[in-house]
PDB file of C-alpha atoms in Angstrom:
ATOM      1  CA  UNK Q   1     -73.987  -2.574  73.705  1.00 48.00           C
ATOM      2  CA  UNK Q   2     -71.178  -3.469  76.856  1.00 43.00           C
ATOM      3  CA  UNK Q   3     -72.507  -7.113  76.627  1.00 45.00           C
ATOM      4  CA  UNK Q   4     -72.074  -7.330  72.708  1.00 48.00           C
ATOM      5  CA  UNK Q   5     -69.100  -5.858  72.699  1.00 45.00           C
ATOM      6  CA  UNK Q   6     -67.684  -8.089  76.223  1.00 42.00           C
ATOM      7  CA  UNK Q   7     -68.623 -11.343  73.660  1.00 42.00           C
ATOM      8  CA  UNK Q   8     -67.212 -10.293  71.017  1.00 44.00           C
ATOM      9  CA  UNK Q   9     -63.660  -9.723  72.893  1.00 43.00           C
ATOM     10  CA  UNK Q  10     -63.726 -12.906  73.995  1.00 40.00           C
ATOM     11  CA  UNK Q  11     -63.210 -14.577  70.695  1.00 37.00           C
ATOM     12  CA  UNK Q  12     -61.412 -12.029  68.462  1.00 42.00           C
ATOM     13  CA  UNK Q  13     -57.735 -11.358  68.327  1.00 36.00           C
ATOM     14  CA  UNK Q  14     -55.827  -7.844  67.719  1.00 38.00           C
ATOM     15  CA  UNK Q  15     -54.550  -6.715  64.385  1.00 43.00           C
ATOM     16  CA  UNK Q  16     -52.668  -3.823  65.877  1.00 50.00           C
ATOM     17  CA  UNK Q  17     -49.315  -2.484  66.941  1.00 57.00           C
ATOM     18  CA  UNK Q  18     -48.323  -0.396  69.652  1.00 56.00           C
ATOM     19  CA  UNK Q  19     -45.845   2.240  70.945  1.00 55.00           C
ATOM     20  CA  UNK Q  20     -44.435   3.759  74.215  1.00 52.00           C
ATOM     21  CA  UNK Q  21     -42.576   6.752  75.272  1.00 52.00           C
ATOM     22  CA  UNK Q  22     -42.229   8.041  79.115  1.00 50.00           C
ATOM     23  CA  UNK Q  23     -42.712  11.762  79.192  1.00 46.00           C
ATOM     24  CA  UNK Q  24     -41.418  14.141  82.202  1.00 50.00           C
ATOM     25  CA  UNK Q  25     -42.231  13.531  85.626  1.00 51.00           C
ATOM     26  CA  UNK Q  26     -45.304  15.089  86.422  1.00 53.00           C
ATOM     27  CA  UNK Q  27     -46.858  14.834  82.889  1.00 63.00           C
ATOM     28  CA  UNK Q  28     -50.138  12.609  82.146  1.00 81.00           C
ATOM     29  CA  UNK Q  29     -50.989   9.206  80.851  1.00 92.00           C
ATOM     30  CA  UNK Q  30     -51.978  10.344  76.920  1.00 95.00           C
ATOM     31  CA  UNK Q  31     -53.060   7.530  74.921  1.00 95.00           C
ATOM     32  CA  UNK Q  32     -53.054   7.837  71.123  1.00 94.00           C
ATOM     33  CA  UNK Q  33     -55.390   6.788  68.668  1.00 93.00           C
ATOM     34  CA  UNK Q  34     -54.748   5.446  64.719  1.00 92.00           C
ATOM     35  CA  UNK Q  35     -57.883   3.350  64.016  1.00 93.00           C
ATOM     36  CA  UNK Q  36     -59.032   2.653  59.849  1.00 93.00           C
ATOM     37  CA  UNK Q  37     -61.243  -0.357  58.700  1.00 94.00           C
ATOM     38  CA  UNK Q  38     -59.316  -3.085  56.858  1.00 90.00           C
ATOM     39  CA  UNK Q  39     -59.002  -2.543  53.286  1.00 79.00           C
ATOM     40  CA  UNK Q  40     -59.605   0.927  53.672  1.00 70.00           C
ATOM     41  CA  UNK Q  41     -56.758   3.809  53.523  1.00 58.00           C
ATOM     42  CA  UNK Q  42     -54.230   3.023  55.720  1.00 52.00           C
ATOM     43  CA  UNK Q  43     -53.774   3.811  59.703  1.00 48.00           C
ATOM     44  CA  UNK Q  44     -50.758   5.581  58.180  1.00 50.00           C
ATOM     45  CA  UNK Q  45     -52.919   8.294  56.264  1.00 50.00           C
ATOM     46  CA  UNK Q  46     -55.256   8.967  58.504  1.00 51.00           C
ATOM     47  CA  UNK Q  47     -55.320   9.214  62.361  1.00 67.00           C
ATOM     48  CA  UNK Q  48     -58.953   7.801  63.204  1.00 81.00           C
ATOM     49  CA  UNK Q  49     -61.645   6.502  60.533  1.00 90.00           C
ATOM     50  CA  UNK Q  50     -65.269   8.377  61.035  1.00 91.00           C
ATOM     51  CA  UNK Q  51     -66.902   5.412  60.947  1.00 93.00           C
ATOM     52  CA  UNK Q  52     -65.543   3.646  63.894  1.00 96.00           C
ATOM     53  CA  UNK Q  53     -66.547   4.309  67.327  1.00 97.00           C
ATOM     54  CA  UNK Q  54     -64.355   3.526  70.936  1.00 97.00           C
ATOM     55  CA  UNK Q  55     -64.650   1.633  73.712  1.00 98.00           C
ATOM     56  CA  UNK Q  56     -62.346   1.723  76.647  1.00 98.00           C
ATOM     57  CA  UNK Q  57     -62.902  -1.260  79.328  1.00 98.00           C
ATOM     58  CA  UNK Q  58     -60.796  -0.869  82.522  1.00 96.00           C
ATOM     59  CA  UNK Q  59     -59.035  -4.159  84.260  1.00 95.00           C
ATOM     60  CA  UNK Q  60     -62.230  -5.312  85.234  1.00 96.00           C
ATOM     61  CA  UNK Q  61     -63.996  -5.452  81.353  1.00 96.00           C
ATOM     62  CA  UNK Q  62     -66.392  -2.366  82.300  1.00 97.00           C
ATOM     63  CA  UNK Q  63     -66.820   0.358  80.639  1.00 97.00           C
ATOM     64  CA  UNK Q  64     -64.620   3.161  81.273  1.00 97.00           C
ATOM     65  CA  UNK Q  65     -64.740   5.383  78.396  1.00 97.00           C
ATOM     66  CA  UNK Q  66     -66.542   5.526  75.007  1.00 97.00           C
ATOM     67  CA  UNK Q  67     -66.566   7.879  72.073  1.00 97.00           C
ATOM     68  CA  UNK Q  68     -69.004   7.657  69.068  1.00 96.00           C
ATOM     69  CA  UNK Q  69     -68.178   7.556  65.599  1.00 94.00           C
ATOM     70  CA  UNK Q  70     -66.871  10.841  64.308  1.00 91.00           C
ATOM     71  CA  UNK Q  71     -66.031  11.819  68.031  1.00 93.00           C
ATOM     72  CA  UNK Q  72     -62.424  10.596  68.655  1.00 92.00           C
ATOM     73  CA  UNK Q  73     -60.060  12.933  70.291  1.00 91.00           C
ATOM     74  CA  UNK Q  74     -56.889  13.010  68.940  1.00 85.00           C
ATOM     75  CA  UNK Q  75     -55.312  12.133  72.686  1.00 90.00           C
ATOM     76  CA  UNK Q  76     -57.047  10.029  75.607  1.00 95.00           C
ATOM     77  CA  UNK Q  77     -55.888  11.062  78.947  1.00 95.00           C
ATOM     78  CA  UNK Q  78     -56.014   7.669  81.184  1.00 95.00           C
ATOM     79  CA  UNK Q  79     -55.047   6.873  84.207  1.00 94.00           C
ATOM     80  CA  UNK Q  80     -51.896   4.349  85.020  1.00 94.00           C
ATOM     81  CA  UNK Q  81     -53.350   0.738  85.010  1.00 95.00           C
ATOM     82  CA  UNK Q  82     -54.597  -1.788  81.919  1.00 96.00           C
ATOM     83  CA  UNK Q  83     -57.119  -1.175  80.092  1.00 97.00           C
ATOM     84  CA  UNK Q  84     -58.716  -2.983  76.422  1.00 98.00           C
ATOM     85  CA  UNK Q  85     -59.469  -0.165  73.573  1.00 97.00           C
ATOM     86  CA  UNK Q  86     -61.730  -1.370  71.273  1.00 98.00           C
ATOM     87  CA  UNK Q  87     -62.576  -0.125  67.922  1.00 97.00           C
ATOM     88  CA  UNK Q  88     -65.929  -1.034  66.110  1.00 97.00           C
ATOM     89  CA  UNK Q  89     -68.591   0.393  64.117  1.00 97.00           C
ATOM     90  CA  UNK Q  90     -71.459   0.893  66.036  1.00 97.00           C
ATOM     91  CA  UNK Q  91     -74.061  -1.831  64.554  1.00 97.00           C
ATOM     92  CA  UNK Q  92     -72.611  -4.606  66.452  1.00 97.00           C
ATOM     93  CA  UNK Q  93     -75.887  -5.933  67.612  1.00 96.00           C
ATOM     94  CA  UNK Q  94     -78.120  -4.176  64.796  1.00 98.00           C
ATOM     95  CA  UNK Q  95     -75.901  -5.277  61.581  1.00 98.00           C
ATOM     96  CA  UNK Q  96     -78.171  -8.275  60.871  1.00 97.00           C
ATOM     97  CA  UNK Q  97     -81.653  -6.414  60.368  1.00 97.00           C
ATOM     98  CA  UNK Q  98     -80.137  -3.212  58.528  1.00 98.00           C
ATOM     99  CA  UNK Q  99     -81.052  -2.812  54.614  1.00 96.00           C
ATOM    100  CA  UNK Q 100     -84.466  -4.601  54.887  1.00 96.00           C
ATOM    101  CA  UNK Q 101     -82.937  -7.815  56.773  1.00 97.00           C
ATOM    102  CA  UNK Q 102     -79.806  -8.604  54.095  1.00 97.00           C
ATOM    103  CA  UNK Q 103     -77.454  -6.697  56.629  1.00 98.00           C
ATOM    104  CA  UNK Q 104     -74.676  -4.932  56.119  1.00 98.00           C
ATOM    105  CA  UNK Q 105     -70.832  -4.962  57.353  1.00 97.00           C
ATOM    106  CA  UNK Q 106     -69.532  -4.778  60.823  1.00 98.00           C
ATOM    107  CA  UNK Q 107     -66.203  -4.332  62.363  1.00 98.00           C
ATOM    108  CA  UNK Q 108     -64.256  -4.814  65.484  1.00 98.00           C
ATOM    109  CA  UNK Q 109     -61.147  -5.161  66.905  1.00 97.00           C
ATOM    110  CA  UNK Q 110     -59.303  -4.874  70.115  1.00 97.00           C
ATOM    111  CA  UNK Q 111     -56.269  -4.274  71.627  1.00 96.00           C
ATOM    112  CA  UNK Q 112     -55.304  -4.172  75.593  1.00 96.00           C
ATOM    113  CA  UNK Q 113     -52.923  -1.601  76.748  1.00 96.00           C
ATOM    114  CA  UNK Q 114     -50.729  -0.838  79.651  1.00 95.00           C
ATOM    115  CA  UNK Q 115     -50.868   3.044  80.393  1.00 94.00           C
ATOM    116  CA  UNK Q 116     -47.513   3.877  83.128  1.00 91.00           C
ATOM    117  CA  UNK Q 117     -47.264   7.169  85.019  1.00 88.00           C
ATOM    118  CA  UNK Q 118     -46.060   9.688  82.619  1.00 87.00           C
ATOM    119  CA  UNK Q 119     -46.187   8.097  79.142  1.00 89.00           C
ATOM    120  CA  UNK Q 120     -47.628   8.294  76.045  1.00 92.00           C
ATOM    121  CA  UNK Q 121     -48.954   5.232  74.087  1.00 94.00           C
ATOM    122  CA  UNK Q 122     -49.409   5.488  70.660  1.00 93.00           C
ATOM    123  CA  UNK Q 123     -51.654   2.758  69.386  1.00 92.00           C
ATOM    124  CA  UNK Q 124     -52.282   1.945  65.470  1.00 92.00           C
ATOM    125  CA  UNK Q 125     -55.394  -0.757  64.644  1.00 93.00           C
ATOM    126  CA  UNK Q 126     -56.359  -2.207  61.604  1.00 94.00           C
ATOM    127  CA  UNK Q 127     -60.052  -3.110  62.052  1.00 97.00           C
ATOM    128  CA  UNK Q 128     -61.337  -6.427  60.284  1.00 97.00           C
ATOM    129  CA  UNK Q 129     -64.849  -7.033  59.235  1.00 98.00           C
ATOM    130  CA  UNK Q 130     -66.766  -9.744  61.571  1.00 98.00           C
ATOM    131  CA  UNK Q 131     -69.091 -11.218  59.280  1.00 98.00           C
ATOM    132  CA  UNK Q 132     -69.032 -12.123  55.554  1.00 98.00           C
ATOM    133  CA  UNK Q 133     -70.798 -11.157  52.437  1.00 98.00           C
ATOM    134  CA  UNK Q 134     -72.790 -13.480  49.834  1.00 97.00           C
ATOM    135  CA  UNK Q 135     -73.961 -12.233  46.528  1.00 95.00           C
ATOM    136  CA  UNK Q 136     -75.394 -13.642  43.050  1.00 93.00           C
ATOM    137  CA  UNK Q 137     -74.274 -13.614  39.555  1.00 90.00           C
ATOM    138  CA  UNK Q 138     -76.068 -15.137  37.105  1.00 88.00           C
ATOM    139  CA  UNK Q 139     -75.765 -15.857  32.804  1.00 87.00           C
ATOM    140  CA  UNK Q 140     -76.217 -13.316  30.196  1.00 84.00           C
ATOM    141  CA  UNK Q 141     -79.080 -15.001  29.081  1.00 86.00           C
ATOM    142  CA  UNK Q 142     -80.717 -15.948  32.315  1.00 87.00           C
ATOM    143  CA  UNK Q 143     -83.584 -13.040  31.574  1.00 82.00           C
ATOM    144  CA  UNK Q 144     -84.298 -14.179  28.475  1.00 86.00           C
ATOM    145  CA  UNK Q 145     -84.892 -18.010  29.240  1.00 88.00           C
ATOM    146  CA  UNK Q 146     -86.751 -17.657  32.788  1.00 89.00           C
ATOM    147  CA  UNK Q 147     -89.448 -14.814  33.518  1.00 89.00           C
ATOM    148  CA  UNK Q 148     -88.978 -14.936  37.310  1.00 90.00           C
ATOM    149  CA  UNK Q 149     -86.542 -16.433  39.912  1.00 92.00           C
ATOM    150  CA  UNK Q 150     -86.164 -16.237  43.967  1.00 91.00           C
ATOM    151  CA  UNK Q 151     -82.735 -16.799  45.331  1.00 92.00           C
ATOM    152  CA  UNK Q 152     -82.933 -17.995  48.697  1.00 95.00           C
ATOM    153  CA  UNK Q 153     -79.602 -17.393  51.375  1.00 96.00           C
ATOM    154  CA  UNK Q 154     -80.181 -19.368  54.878  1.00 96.00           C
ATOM    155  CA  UNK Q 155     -77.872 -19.220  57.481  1.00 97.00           C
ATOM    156  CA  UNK Q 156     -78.410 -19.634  61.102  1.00 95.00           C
ATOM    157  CA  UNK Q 157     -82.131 -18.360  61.966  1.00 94.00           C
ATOM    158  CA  UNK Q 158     -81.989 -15.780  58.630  1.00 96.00           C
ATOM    159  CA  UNK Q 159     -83.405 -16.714  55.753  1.00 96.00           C
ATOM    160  CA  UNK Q 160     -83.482 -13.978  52.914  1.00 97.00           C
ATOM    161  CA  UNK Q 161     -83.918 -13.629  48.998  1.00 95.00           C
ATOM    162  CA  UNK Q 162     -81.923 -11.750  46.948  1.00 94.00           C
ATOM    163  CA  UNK Q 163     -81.379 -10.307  43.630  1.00 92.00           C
ATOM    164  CA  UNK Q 164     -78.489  -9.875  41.194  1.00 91.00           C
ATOM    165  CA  UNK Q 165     -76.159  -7.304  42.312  1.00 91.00           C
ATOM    166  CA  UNK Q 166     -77.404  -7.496  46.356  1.00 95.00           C
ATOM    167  CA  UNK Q 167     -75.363  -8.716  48.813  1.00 96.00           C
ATOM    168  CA  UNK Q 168     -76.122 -10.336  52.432  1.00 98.00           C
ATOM    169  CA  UNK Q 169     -74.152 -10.238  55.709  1.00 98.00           C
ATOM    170  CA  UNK Q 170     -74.008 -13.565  57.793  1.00 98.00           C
ATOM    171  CA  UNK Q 171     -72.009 -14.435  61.084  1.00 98.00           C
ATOM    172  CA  UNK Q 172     -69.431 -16.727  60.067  1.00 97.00           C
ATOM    173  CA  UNK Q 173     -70.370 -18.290  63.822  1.00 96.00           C
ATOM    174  CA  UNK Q 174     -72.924 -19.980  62.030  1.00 95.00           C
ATOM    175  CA  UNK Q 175     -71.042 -22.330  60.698  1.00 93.00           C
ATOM    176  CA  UNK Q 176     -72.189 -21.351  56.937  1.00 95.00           C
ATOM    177  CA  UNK Q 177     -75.003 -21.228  54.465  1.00 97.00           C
ATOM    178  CA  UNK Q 178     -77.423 -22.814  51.983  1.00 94.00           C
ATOM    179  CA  UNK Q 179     -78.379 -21.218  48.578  1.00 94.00           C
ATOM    180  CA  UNK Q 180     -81.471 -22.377  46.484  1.00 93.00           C
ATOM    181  CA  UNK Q 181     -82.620 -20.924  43.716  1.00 91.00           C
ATOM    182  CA  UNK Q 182     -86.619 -21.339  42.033  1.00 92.00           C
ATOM    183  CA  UNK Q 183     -86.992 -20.121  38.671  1.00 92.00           C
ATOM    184  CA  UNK Q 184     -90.025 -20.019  36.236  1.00 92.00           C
ATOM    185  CA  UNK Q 185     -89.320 -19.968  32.659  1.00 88.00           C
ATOM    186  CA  UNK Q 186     -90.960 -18.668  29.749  1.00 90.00           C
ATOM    187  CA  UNK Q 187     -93.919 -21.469  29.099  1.00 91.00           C
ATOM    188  CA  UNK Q 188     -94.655 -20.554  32.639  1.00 90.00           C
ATOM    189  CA  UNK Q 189     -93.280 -23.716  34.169  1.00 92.00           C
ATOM    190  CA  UNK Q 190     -91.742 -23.481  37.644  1.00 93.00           C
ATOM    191  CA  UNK Q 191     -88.915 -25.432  39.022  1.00 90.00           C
ATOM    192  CA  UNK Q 192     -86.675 -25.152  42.662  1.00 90.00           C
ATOM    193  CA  UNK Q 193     -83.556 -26.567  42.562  1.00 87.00           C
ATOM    194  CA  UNK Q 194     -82.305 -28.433  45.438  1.00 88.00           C
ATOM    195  CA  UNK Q 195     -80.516 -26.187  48.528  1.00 91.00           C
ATOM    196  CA  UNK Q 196     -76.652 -26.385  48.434  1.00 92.00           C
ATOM    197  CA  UNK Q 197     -74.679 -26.104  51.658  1.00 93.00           C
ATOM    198  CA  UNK Q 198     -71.430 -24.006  51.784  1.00 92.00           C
ATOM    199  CA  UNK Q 199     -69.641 -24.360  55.164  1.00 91.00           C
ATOM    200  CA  UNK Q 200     -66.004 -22.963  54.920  1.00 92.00           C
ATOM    201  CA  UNK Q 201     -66.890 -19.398  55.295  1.00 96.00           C
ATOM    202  CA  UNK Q 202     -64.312 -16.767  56.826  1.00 96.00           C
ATOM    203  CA  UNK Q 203     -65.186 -12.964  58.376  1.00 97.00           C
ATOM    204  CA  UNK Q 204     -64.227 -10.539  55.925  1.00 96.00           C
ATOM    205  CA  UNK Q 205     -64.617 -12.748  53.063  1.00 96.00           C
ATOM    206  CA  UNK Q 206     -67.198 -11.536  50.334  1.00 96.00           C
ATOM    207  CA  UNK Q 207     -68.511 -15.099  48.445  1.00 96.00           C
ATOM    208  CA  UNK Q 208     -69.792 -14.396  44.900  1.00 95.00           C
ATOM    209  CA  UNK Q 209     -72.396 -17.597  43.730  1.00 91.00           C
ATOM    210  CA  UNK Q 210     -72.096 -17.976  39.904  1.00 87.00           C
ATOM    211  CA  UNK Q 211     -74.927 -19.965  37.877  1.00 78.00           C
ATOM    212  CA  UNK Q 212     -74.421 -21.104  34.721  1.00 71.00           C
TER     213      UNK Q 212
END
């Protein structure tokens, strides 16, 4: 999980903003918490979304502290030095072989802090999703011309078939997909149509494939 999550730093940037206030002398080094998934409610409406978990590497990049999903305290006590929070759903190594191999989302983000003797940080993050989405639409009539079909996605070292109304997670890292799609029709007659590359794909992005 530490060495997913050390690679993963390494090439994303923060969506996040971030507030200080010194408290009196003698008082502790609180850091506080307002994580949500992009595109979901905002950090504004609610303190920490239940499906993100936390990661706290010190100066070094170890692990210092972590706190599951559903298991975020409302304040951190730290002590004074830098540390990286990182907010993520926990499938960051698991995402590509959930729901029968088509995937599903995942989400990180990070966000390095300073914690001072006897302050309070405050700490809101917007969490974007990693890896991208591909689905299939296809014509009204489609059903009523062709009496089977396999839709093929490829990307990387996945290869998986879908259906209408499925979706499948890729890394953008892979530098894109192919689609193909093999149909046969009603006199029982098969065809395969030749793979198409797509390369400009972006994390987040959900990519729906339209045949007409």
């Amino acid at each position: 999980m530490k060495r997913a999550l050390y690679t993963i730093l390494s090439i994303l940037a923060l969506v996040a903003c971030q507030q200080s206030e010194h408290l009196e002398k003698g008082g502790e080094c609180i850091l506080e918490l307002e994580v949500a998934r992009a595109g979901k409610p905002s950090v504004a409406s609610r303190a920490v979304d239940a499906d993100l978990a936390v990661t706290i590497l010190d100066a070094n990049g170890e692990e210092y502290l972590y706190y599951p999903a559903g298991a975020i305290p409302k304040k951190i006590v730290l002590e004074p030095g830098i540390f990286t929070v990182c907010a993520h759903t926990e499938n960051q190594t698991t995402w590509p072989t959930a729901n029968g191999g088509k995937g599903e989302p995942c989400y990180f983000a990070s966000q390095q802090v300073e914690m001072e003797h006897d302050s309070r940080t405050r700490i809101s993050m917007s969490v974007p999703m990693t890896n991208y989405a591909v689905g299939v639409a296809l014509p009204e009539l489609f059903n009523n011309l062709f009496i089977k079909y396999q839709f093929t996605l490829k990307s990387g070292s996945r290869e998986v078939v879908v259906r209408e109304g499925e979706k499948v997670y890729f890394d953008p890292s892979n530098g894109g997909f192919f689609y193909a799609l093999g149909v046969t029709n009603t006199d029982g007659v098969s065809h395969a149509h030749s793979p198409i590359w797509f390369f400009d794909v972006q994390g987040g992005k959900h990519y729906l494939l339209r045949y007409h």
